[in-house]
mmCIF file of C-alpha atoms in Angstrom:
data_model
loop_
_atom_site.group_PDB
_atom_site.id
_atom_site.type_symbol
_atom_site.label_atom_id
_atom_site.label_comp_id
_atom_site.label_asym_id
_atom_site.label_seq_id
_atom_site.Cartn_x
_atom_site.Cartn_y
_atom_site.Cartn_z
ATOM 1 C CA MET A 1 57.744 5.347 -7.917
ATOM 2 C CA LYS A 2 57.223 2.480 -10.362
ATOM 3 C CA ASP A 3 55.540 0.433 -7.643
ATOM 4 C CA VAL A 4 53.132 3.303 -6.912
ATOM 5 C CA MET A 5 52.260 3.671 -10.605
ATOM 6 C CA LYS A 6 51.816 -0.086 -10.919
ATOM 7 C CA GLU A 7 49.461 -0.125 -7.930
ATOM 8 C CA LYS A 8 47.436 2.785 -9.351
ATOM 9 C CA ASN A 9 47.158 1.041 -12.725
ATOM 10 C CA LEU A 10 46.009 -2.130 -10.971
ATOM 11 C CA VAL A 11 43.328 -0.226 -9.040
ATOM 12 C CA SER A 12 42.225 1.516 -12.240
ATOM 13 C CA THR A 13 42.024 -1.814 -14.063
ATOM 14 C CA LYS A 14 39.919 -3.349 -11.288
ATOM 15 C CA GLU A 15 37.590 -0.335 -11.286
ATOM 16 C CA ASN A 16 37.162 -0.586 -15.059
ATOM 17 C CA GLN A 17 36.518 -4.307 -14.790
ATOM 18 C CA GLU A 18 33.898 -3.780 -12.110
ATOM 19 C CA LYS A 19 32.274 -0.964 -14.088
ATOM 20 C CA THR A 20 32.100 -3.165 -17.186
ATOM 21 C CA TYR A 21 30.711 -6.053 -15.154
ATOM 22 C CA GLN A 22 27.982 -3.891 -13.602
ATOM 23 C CA SER A 23 27.040 -2.556 -17.035
ATOM 24 C CA ILE A 24 26.782 -6.068 -18.523
ATOM 25 C CA ARG A 25 24.930 -7.296 -15.440
ATOM 26 C CA GLY A 26 22.366 -4.534 -15.946
ATOM 27 C CA PHE A 27 21.744 -5.657 -19.534
ATOM 28 C CA VAL A 28 21.286 -9.278 -18.427
ATOM 29 C CA ILE A 29 18.849 -8.343 -15.632
ATOM 30 C CA ASP A 30 16.909 -6.063 -17.986
ATOM 31 C CA ALA A 31 16.661 -8.866 -20.559
ATOM 32 C CA GLN A 32 15.542 -11.359 -17.908
ATOM 33 C CA GLN A 33 12.844 -8.979 -16.701
ATOM 34 C CA LYS A 34 11.584 -8.433 -20.251
ATOM 35 C CA ILE A 35 11.520 -12.183 -20.894
ATOM 36 C CA TYR A 36 9.664 -12.803 -17.615
ATOM 37 C CA SER A 37 7.172 -10.046 -18.407
ATOM 38 C CA ALA A 38 6.565 -11.373 -21.923
ATOM 39 C CA VAL A 39 6.094 -14.974 -20.711
ATOM 40 C CA ASN A 40 3.869 -13.829 -17.842
ATOM 41 C CA THR A 41 1.681 -11.774 -20.163
ATOM 42 C CA ALA A 42 1.387 -14.634 -22.661
ATOM 43 C CA MET A 43 0.359 -17.074 -19.911
ATOM 44 C CA VAL A 44 -2.235 -14.700 -18.415
ATOM 45 C CA ILE A 45 -3.825 -14.135 -21.836
ATOM 46 C CA ALA A 46 -3.707 -17.879 -22.543
ATOM 47 C CA TYR A 47 -5.543 -18.587 -19.270
ATOM 48 C CA TRP A 48 -8.173 -15.964 -20.179
ATOM 49 C CA GLU A 49 -8.658 -17.568 -23.597
ATOM 50 C CA ILE A 50 -8.897 -21.048 -22.034
ATOM 51 C CA GLY A 51 -11.529 -19.677 -19.664
ATOM 52 C CA GLU A 52 -13.435 -18.250 -22.615
ATOM 53 C CA GLN A 53 -13.439 -21.604 -24.428
ATOM 54 C CA ILE A 54 -14.596 -23.453 -21.302
ATOM 55 C CA TYR A 55 -17.407 -20.937 -20.805
ATOM 56 C CA ILE A 56 -18.531 -21.308 -24.414
ATOM 57 C CA ALA A 57 -18.505 -25.101 -24.079
ATOM 58 C CA CYS A 58 -20.066 -25.319 -20.599
ATOM 59 C CA GLY A 59 -22.468 -22.405 -20.682
ATOM 60 C CA GLU A 60 -23.558 -20.728 -17.475
ATOM 61 C CA ASN A 61 -23.097 -23.738 -15.192
ATOM 62 C CA ASP A 62 -19.767 -25.558 -15.261
ATOM 63 C CA ARG A 63 -20.900 -27.747 -12.357
ATOM 64 C CA ALA A 64 -23.772 -29.353 -14.251
ATOM 65 C CA ALA A 65 -23.260 -32.938 -15.404
ATOM 66 C CA TYR A 66 -21.903 -32.055 -18.852
ATOM 67 C CA GLY A 67 -19.690 -29.296 -17.457
ATOM 68 C CA LYS A 68 -18.151 -31.628 -14.882
ATOM 69 C CA GLN A 69 -17.495 -34.288 -17.508
ATOM 70 C CA LEU A 70 -15.905 -31.771 -19.873
ATOM 71 C CA LEU A 71 -13.650 -30.287 -17.203
ATOM 72 C CA GLN A 72 -12.543 -33.740 -16.084
ATOM 73 C CA TYR A 73 -11.810 -34.735 -19.673
ATOM 74 C CA LEU A 74 -9.882 -31.540 -20.419
ATOM 75 C CA SER A 75 -7.934 -31.755 -17.159
ATOM 76 C CA GLU A 76 -6.820 -35.343 -17.745
ATOM 77 C CA LYS A 77 -5.656 -34.584 -21.291
ATOM 78 C CA LEU A 78 -3.942 -31.283 -20.460
ATOM 79 C CA VAL A 79 -2.205 -32.546 -17.310
ATOM 80 C CA LYS A 80 -0.858 -35.513 -19.219
ATOM 81 C CA GLU A 81 0.597 -33.249 -21.898
ATOM 82 C CA PHE A 82 1.452 -30.025 -20.030
ATOM 83 C CA GLY A 83 1.613 -30.817 -16.305
ATOM 84 C CA LYS A 84 -0.442 -30.461 -13.148
ATOM 85 C CA GLY A 85 -1.203 -26.754 -13.665
ATOM 86 C CA PHE A 86 -4.381 -27.780 -15.477
ATOM 87 C CA SER A 87 -6.309 -29.448 -12.669
ATOM 88 C CA VAL A 88 -10.091 -29.238 -12.650
ATOM 89 C CA ARG A 89 -9.863 -26.557 -9.959
ATOM 90 C CA ASN A 90 -7.471 -24.459 -12.060
ATOM 91 C CA LEU A 91 -9.654 -24.807 -15.149
ATOM 92 C CA GLN A 92 -12.617 -23.585 -13.114
ATOM 93 C CA MET A 93 -10.466 -20.645 -11.987
ATOM 94 C CA MET A 94 -9.656 -19.794 -15.628
ATOM 95 C CA ARG A 95 -13.357 -19.793 -16.464
ATOM 96 C CA LYS A 96 -13.965 -17.467 -13.512
ATOM 97 C CA PHE A 97 -11.070 -15.294 -14.725
ATOM 98 C CA TYR A 98 -12.783 -14.865 -18.098
ATOM 99 C CA LEU A 99 -16.110 -13.996 -16.436
ATOM 100 C CA THR A 100 -14.567 -11.597 -13.910
ATOM 101 C CA PHE A 101 -12.362 -9.717 -16.382
ATOM 102 C CA SER A 102 -14.518 -9.793 -19.496
ATOM 103 C CA ASN A 103 -12.339 -7.348 -21.487
ATOM 104 C CA VAL A 104 -9.037 -9.007 -22.340
ATOM 105 C CA ASN A 105 -7.610 -5.654 -23.461
ATOM 106 C CA ALA A 106 -8.035 -4.302 -19.924
ATOM 107 C CA LEU A 107 -5.688 -6.911 -18.435
ATOM 108 C CA ARG A 108 -2.458 -5.446 -17.093
ATOM 109 C CA SER A 109 0.829 -6.932 -18.236
ATOM 110 C CA GLU A 110 2.450 -5.933 -14.934
ATOM 111 C CA LEU A 111 0.293 -8.397 -12.981
ATOM 112 C CA SER A 112 0.864 -12.125 -12.749
ATOM 113 C CA TRP A 113 -1.640 -14.971 -12.710
ATOM 114 C CA THR A 114 -1.196 -15.097 -8.919
ATOM 115 C CA HIS A 115 -2.222 -11.422 -8.728
ATOM 116 C CA TYR A 116 -5.374 -12.165 -10.701
ATOM 117 C CA ARG A 117 -6.253 -15.205 -8.599
ATOM 118 C CA ILE A 118 -6.149 -12.950 -5.523
ATOM 119 C CA LEU A 119 -8.128 -10.171 -7.232
ATOM 120 C CA MET A 120 -10.898 -12.607 -8.134
ATOM 121 C CA LYS A 121 -11.622 -13.049 -4.423
ATOM 122 C CA VAL A 122 -12.796 -9.406 -4.294
ATOM 123 C CA THR A 123 -16.491 -9.442 -5.154
ATOM 124 C CA ASP A 124 -17.003 -5.667 -5.316
ATOM 125 C CA GLU A 125 -16.087 -4.566 -8.850
ATOM 126 C CA GLN A 126 -15.068 -1.033 -7.883
ATOM 127 C CA ALA A 127 -12.818 -2.315 -5.109
ATOM 128 C CA ARG A 128 -11.333 -4.963 -7.406
ATOM 129 C CA ASN A 129 -10.536 -2.398 -10.110
ATOM 130 C CA TYR A 130 -8.998 -0.117 -7.491
ATOM 131 C CA TYR A 131 -6.759 -2.887 -6.170
ATOM 132 C CA MET A 132 -5.720 -3.810 -9.703
ATOM 133 C CA GLU A 133 -4.704 -0.245 -10.600
ATOM 134 C CA GLU A 134 -3.000 0.355 -7.257
ATOM 135 C CA ALA A 135 -1.051 -2.922 -7.539
ATOM 136 C CA VAL A 136 0.295 -1.729 -10.886
ATOM 137 C CA LYS A 137 1.081 1.816 -9.751
ATOM 138 C CA SER A 138 2.718 0.716 -6.494
ATOM 139 C CA GLY A 139 4.422 -2.391 -7.867
ATOM 140 C CA TRP A 140 2.823 -4.636 -5.244
ATOM 141 C CA SER A 141 3.916 -8.249 -5.120
ATOM 142 C CA SER A 142 1.124 -10.812 -4.895
ATOM 143 C CA ARG A 143 1.747 -11.115 -1.140
ATOM 144 C CA GLN A 144 1.529 -7.349 -0.708
ATOM 145 C CA LEU A 145 -1.696 -7.253 -2.716
ATOM 146 C CA GLU A 146 -3.189 -9.993 -0.559
ATOM 147 C CA ARG A 147 -2.248 -8.147 2.623
ATOM 148 C CA GLN A 148 -3.857 -4.910 1.412
ATOM 149 C CA ILE A 149 -7.061 -6.756 0.531
ATOM 150 C CA ASN A 150 -7.116 -8.581 3.881
ATOM 151 C CA THR A 151 -6.735 -5.296 5.772
ATOM 152 C CA MET A 152 -9.520 -3.672 3.709
ATOM 153 C CA TYR A 153 -7.187 -1.067 2.236
ATOM 154 C CA TYR A 154 -9.838 0.111 -0.220
ATOM 155 C CA GLN A 155 -12.513 0.580 2.451
ATOM 156 C CA ARG A 156 -10.114 2.517 4.681
ATOM 157 C CA ILE A 157 -9.073 4.780 1.822
ATOM 158 C CA MET A 158 -12.704 5.390 0.900
ATOM 159 C CA ALA A 159 -13.516 6.206 4.527
ATOM 160 C CA SER A 160 -10.598 8.656 4.603
ATOM 161 C CA GLN A 161 -11.757 10.440 1.464
ATOM 162 C CA ASN A 162 -15.216 11.108 2.924
ATOM 163 C CA LYS A 163 -14.268 12.327 6.386
ATOM 164 C CA ASP A 164 -16.487 15.406 6.578
ATOM 165 C CA SER A 165 -19.111 14.670 3.941
ATOM 166 C CA VAL A 166 -22.700 14.018 4.905
ATOM 167 C CA ALA A 167 -24.231 14.138 1.440
ATOM 168 C CA SER A 168 -22.846 13.540 -2.022
ATOM 169 C CA GLU A 169 -23.600 17.139 -2.999
ATOM 170 C CA ILE A 170 -20.966 18.335 -0.552
ATOM 171 C CA GLN A 171 -18.329 16.240 -2.293
ATOM 172 C CA ILE A 172 -19.276 17.799 -5.621
ATOM 173 C CA THR A 173 -19.232 21.391 -4.424
ATOM 174 C CA GLU A 174 -16.367 20.996 -1.944
ATOM 175 C CA PRO A 175 -14.017 18.262 -3.195
ATOM 176 C CA LYS A 176 -11.539 16.981 -0.622
ATOM 177 C CA SER A 177 -7.872 17.883 -0.931
ATOM 178 C CA GLU A 178 -5.353 15.435 -2.344
ATOM 179 C CA TYR A 179 -3.707 15.389 1.090
ATOM 180 C CA GLU A 180 -6.732 13.871 2.765
ATOM 181 C CA LYS A 181 -6.951 11.105 0.189
ATOM 182 C CA ILE A 182 -3.728 9.485 1.414
ATOM 183 C CA ILE A 183 -4.637 9.424 5.125
ATOM 184 C CA LYS A 184 -6.032 6.107 6.326
ATOM 185 C CA ASP A 185 -7.880 5.500 9.560
ATOM 186 C CA PRO A 186 -7.114 3.091 11.070
ATOM 187 C CA TYR A 187 -3.587 2.026 10.135
ATOM 188 C CA ILE A 188 -2.970 -1.714 10.471
ATOM 189 C CA LEU A 189 0.450 -2.490 11.995
ATOM 190 C CA GLU A 190 0.120 -6.243 12.464
ATOM 191 C CA PHE A 191 3.530 -6.816 10.852
ATOM 192 C CA LEU A 192 5.183 -5.398 13.993
ATOM 193 C CA ASP A 193 4.099 -8.491 15.932
ATOM 194 C CA LEU A 194 3.726 -6.481 19.139
ATOM 195 C CA PRO A 195 2.619 -8.501 22.188
ATOM 196 C CA ALA A 196 -1.099 -8.289 22.921
ATOM 197 C CA ASN A 197 -2.159 -6.397 26.059
ATOM 198 C CA ALA A 198 1.454 -5.633 26.952
ATOM 199 C CA HIS A 199 2.992 -2.358 28.077
ATOM 200 C CA TYR A 200 5.458 -0.836 25.661
ATOM 201 C CA TYR A 201 6.711 2.683 25.077
ATOM 202 C CA GLU A 202 6.485 5.065 22.129
ATOM 203 C CA SER A 203 10.187 4.466 21.534
ATOM 204 C CA ASP A 204 9.460 0.731 21.229
ATOM 205 C CA LEU A 205 6.765 1.367 18.647
ATOM 206 C CA GLU A 206 9.036 3.742 16.781
ATOM 207 C CA GLN A 207 11.895 1.236 16.748
ATOM 208 C CA ALA A 208 9.552 -1.502 15.549
ATOM 209 C CA LEU A 209 8.376 0.699 12.672
ATOM 210 C CA ILE A 210 11.986 1.445 11.704
ATOM 211 C CA ASP A 211 12.831 -2.272 11.860
ATOM 212 C CA HIS A 212 9.913 -2.973 9.508
ATOM 213 C CA LEU A 213 10.247 0.211 7.453
ATOM 214 C CA GLN A 214 9.498 -1.409 4.102
ATOM 215 C CA LYS A 215 6.228 -2.856 5.381
ATOM 216 C CA PHE A 216 5.328 0.423 7.082
ATOM 217 C CA LEU A 217 5.883 2.275 3.796
ATOM 218 C CA LEU A 218 3.524 -0.201 2.147
ATOM 219 C CA GLU A 219 0.875 0.537 4.784
ATOM 220 C CA LEU A 220 1.359 4.296 4.381
ATOM 221 C CA GLY A 221 0.654 4.063 0.654
ATOM 222 C CA ARG A 222 2.156 5.236 -2.610
ATOM 223 C CA GLY A 223 4.935 7.772 -2.964
ATOM 224 C CA PHE A 224 6.481 7.722 0.527
ATOM 225 C CA SER A 225 10.212 7.813 1.179
ATOM 226 C CA PHE A 226 11.888 7.868 4.597
ATOM 227 C CA VAL A 227 13.672 11.091 5.606
ATOM 228 C CA ALA A 228 14.425 11.154 9.334
ATOM 229 C CA ARG A 229 13.808 9.672 12.747
ATOM 230 C CA GLN A 230 13.673 11.850 15.885
ATOM 231 C CA LYS A 231 14.109 15.029 13.815
ATOM 232 C CA HIS A 232 15.523 17.633 16.215
ATOM 233 C CA ILE A 233 13.978 21.116 16.455
ATOM 234 C CA ASN A 234 15.366 23.806 18.763
ATOM 235 C CA PHE A 235 13.362 26.895 19.791
ATOM 236 C CA ASP A 236 15.210 29.319 22.064
ATOM 237 C CA GLY A 237 16.963 26.500 23.891
ATOM 238 C CA ARG A 238 13.876 24.276 24.022
ATOM 239 C CA HIS A 239 14.325 20.954 22.276
ATOM 240 C CA PHE A 240 11.662 18.995 20.412
ATOM 241 C CA TYR A 241 11.856 15.768 18.417
ATOM 242 C CA ILE A 242 9.530 14.684 15.596
ATOM 243 C CA ASP A 243 9.251 10.896 15.726
ATOM 244 C CA LEU A 244 9.269 10.166 11.987
ATOM 245 C CA VAL A 245 9.590 12.314 8.858
ATOM 246 C CA PHE A 246 8.750 11.143 5.342
ATOM 247 C CA TYR A 247 8.515 12.821 1.960
ATOM 248 C CA ASN A 248 5.725 12.012 -0.479
ATOM 249 C CA TYR A 249 6.981 12.571 -4.019
ATOM 250 C CA ILE A 250 3.460 12.363 -5.495
ATOM 251 C CA LEU A 251 2.057 15.131 -3.284
ATOM 252 C CA LYS A 252 5.479 16.836 -3.172
ATOM 253 C CA CYS A 253 5.373 17.495 0.539
ATOM 254 C CA PHE A 254 6.909 16.423 3.841
ATOM 255 C CA VAL A 255 4.807 14.128 6.028
ATOM 256 C CA LEU A 256 5.472 14.363 9.774
ATOM 257 C CA ILE A 257 4.341 11.534 12.068
ATOM 258 C CA ASP A 258 4.130 11.628 15.852
ATOM 259 C CA LEU A 259 3.433 8.395 17.747
ATOM 260 C CA LYS A 260 1.202 8.360 20.827
ATOM 261 C CA MET A 261 0.626 5.223 22.905
ATOM 262 C CA THR A 262 -2.364 6.781 24.676
ATOM 263 C CA ASP A 263 -5.619 8.428 23.619
ATOM 264 C CA LEU A 264 -5.311 11.598 21.557
ATOM 265 C CA THR A 265 -5.306 14.945 23.413
ATOM 266 C CA HIS A 266 -5.652 18.498 22.143
ATOM 267 C CA GLN A 267 -2.045 19.092 23.261
ATOM 268 C CA ASP A 268 -0.899 16.407 20.800
ATOM 269 C CA LEU A 269 -2.627 18.240 17.950
ATOM 270 C CA GLY A 270 -1.178 21.562 19.083
ATOM 271 C CA GLN A 271 2.330 20.132 19.139
ATOM 272 C CA MET A 272 1.901 18.720 15.634
ATOM 273 C CA GLN A 273 0.622 22.116 14.478
ATOM 274 C CA MET A 274 3.875 23.627 15.765
ATOM 275 C CA TYR A 275 5.940 21.031 13.855
ATOM 276 C CA VAL A 276 4.019 21.667 10.653
ATOM 277 C CA ASN A 277 4.374 25.437 11.025
ATOM 278 C CA TYR A 278 8.135 25.041 11.493
ATOM 279 C CA TYR A 279 8.504 22.878 8.380
ATOM 280 C CA THR A 280 6.287 25.270 6.406
ATOM 281 C CA ARG A 281 8.372 28.327 7.299
ATOM 282 C CA GLU A 282 11.866 26.879 7.556
ATOM 283 C CA LEU A 283 12.332 23.588 5.699
ATOM 284 C CA MET A 284 10.102 23.613 2.617
ATOM 285 C CA ASN A 285 12.070 23.479 -0.622
ATOM 286 C CA GLU A 286 11.220 25.351 -3.795
ATOM 287 C CA GLY A 287 8.333 23.558 -5.512
ATOM 288 C CA ASP A 288 7.187 21.797 -2.324
ATOM 289 C CA ASN A 289 3.583 21.845 -1.182
ATOM 290 C CA PRO A 290 2.837 22.609 2.480
ATOM 291 C CA PRO A 291 3.695 19.701 4.812
ATOM 292 C CA ILE A 292 1.113 17.560 6.574
ATOM 293 C CA GLY A 293 1.228 16.074 10.048
ATOM 294 C CA ILE A 294 -0.281 12.805 11.275
ATOM 295 C CA VAL A 295 -0.701 12.007 14.961
ATOM 296 C CA LEU A 296 -0.829 8.206 15.119
ATOM 297 C CA CYS A 297 -2.524 7.287 18.376
ATOM 298 C CA ALA A 298 -4.072 4.378 20.275
ATOM 299 C CA ASP A 299 -7.505 6.008 20.160
ATOM 300 C CA LYS A 300 -9.037 9.329 19.239
ATOM 301 C CA SER A 301 -12.187 11.406 19.372
ATOM 302 C CA ASP A 302 -13.282 12.957 16.083
ATOM 303 C CA THR A 303 -15.173 15.588 18.056
ATOM 304 C CA LEU A 304 -11.981 16.601 19.872
ATOM 305 C CA VAL A 305 -10.175 16.828 16.536
ATOM 306 C CA ARG A 306 -12.944 18.918 14.982
ATOM 307 C CA TYR A 307 -13.020 21.463 17.812
ATOM 308 C CA THR A 308 -9.248 21.654 18.294
ATOM 309 C CA LEU A 309 -8.261 22.269 14.680
ATOM 310 C CA PRO A 310 -9.380 25.319 12.692
ATOM 311 C CA GLU A 311 -12.132 24.990 10.110
ATOM 312 C CA GLY A 312 -10.775 24.225 6.682
ATOM 313 C CA ASN A 313 -7.741 22.444 8.139
ATOM 314 C CA ASN A 314 -5.975 20.317 5.534
ATOM 315 C CA GLN A 315 -2.580 19.850 7.160
ATOM 316 C CA ILE A 316 -3.125 18.136 10.533
ATOM 317 C CA TYR A 317 -4.687 14.677 10.853
ATOM 318 C CA ALA A 318 -5.200 12.134 13.600
ATOM 319 C CA ALA A 319 -5.523 8.413 12.966
ATOM 320 C CA LYS A 320 -5.733 5.266 15.062
ATOM 321 C CA TYR A 321 -3.343 2.392 14.707
ATOM 322 C CA LEU A 322 -4.251 -1.241 15.305
ATOM 323 C CA PRO A 323 -1.259 -3.371 16.410
ATOM 324 C CA TYR A 324 -2.847 -6.591 15.176
ATOM 325 C CA MET A 325 -4.705 -7.864 12.146
ATOM 326 C CA PRO A 326 -8.393 -7.517 13.045
ATOM 327 C CA THR A 327 -11.044 -9.847 11.725
ATOM 328 C CA GLU A 328 -13.106 -8.550 8.818
ATOM 329 C CA GLU A 329 -16.076 -8.049 11.144
ATOM 330 C CA GLU A 330 -13.958 -6.085 13.653
ATOM 331 C CA LEU A 331 -12.569 -3.873 10.937
ATOM 332 C CA ARG A 332 -16.003 -3.248 9.428
ATOM 333 C CA ARG A 333 -17.269 -2.310 12.888
ATOM 334 C CA GLU A 334 -14.306 0.059 13.313
ATOM 335 C CA LEU A 335 -14.943 1.768 9.989
ATOM 336 C CA ASN A 336 -18.703 2.026 10.656
ATOM 337 C CA LEU A 337 -17.984 3.579 14.050
ATOM 338 C CA ASN A 338 -15.679 6.155 12.443
ATOM 339 C CA ASP A 339 -18.354 7.036 9.882
ATOM 340 C CA PHE A 340 -20.944 7.411 12.649
ATOM 341 C CA GLN A 341 -18.679 9.696 14.680
ATOM 342 C CA LYS A 342 -18.046 11.910 11.657
ATOM 343 C CA LEU A 343 -21.770 12.558 11.328
ATOM 344 C CA GLN A 344 -22.070 13.812 14.891
#
């Protein structure tokens, strides 16, 4: 009996020790994060202020003779005292930082200098501001931000928001639903590293997405959490399986995804309609919004989608996936083709 009590006390002591350790560890990590954030913010503001001073001293052209001499002089002095982070190239980048983000109060403390260096590559101001806000909201790392810019995330989102609009007046009188704003077309799945021009099955694509779930969630957008794979539905002894189920906590709804390796058919849309109806009637929780379904396919016809789905549909969507990172020209051509098809 004494041995049993001794063993229980030992287990209890170890549990208390571990609990105390985890609590202290949390305080240390929190402090480290606050220190990193404070240092990061101070450095970003310092770089902005350095850029301002260089602009004032150089004027409009930092590559003129005086500007070059000044930058060389500053670089040599600063590198000698503070290290190689103050090369001529970096000083030019700080000047560009000041010119690109003219309001220092609009800088976001959540973003690092690396984030801002990437953002400065985006020439369109609206797109740049969008990426900046989305990076903060979604907690993108600098690598994630760079990927989203390279895959023209902003352009794809904008194309998705204007699917059925021909004139701006339509958008004003008939604003698109929040659902439609999260659907991208196409989705870029280059992180799967699928072999080019090779035969693979829907199960292979599904497994690849599960293996790279974190990156797939990034491509889907903000607010997605994974719920189920091959969700089983049984109707009168007939069995169906939804490939992937997510929940979007921003829209407060389930998102059902079916994967198709071939071109989209009207049967695919009908099947997704059945899945969505089932979730709407049987699996919605109190406070949920109606679910949406996305058929992710190798290719699709917007005309087929328009004539298969009822007018006013805001629950069923079809989108292409690209298994490789296209060039900017290829992606622009893809988006322009989608816009043209929507006008037909």
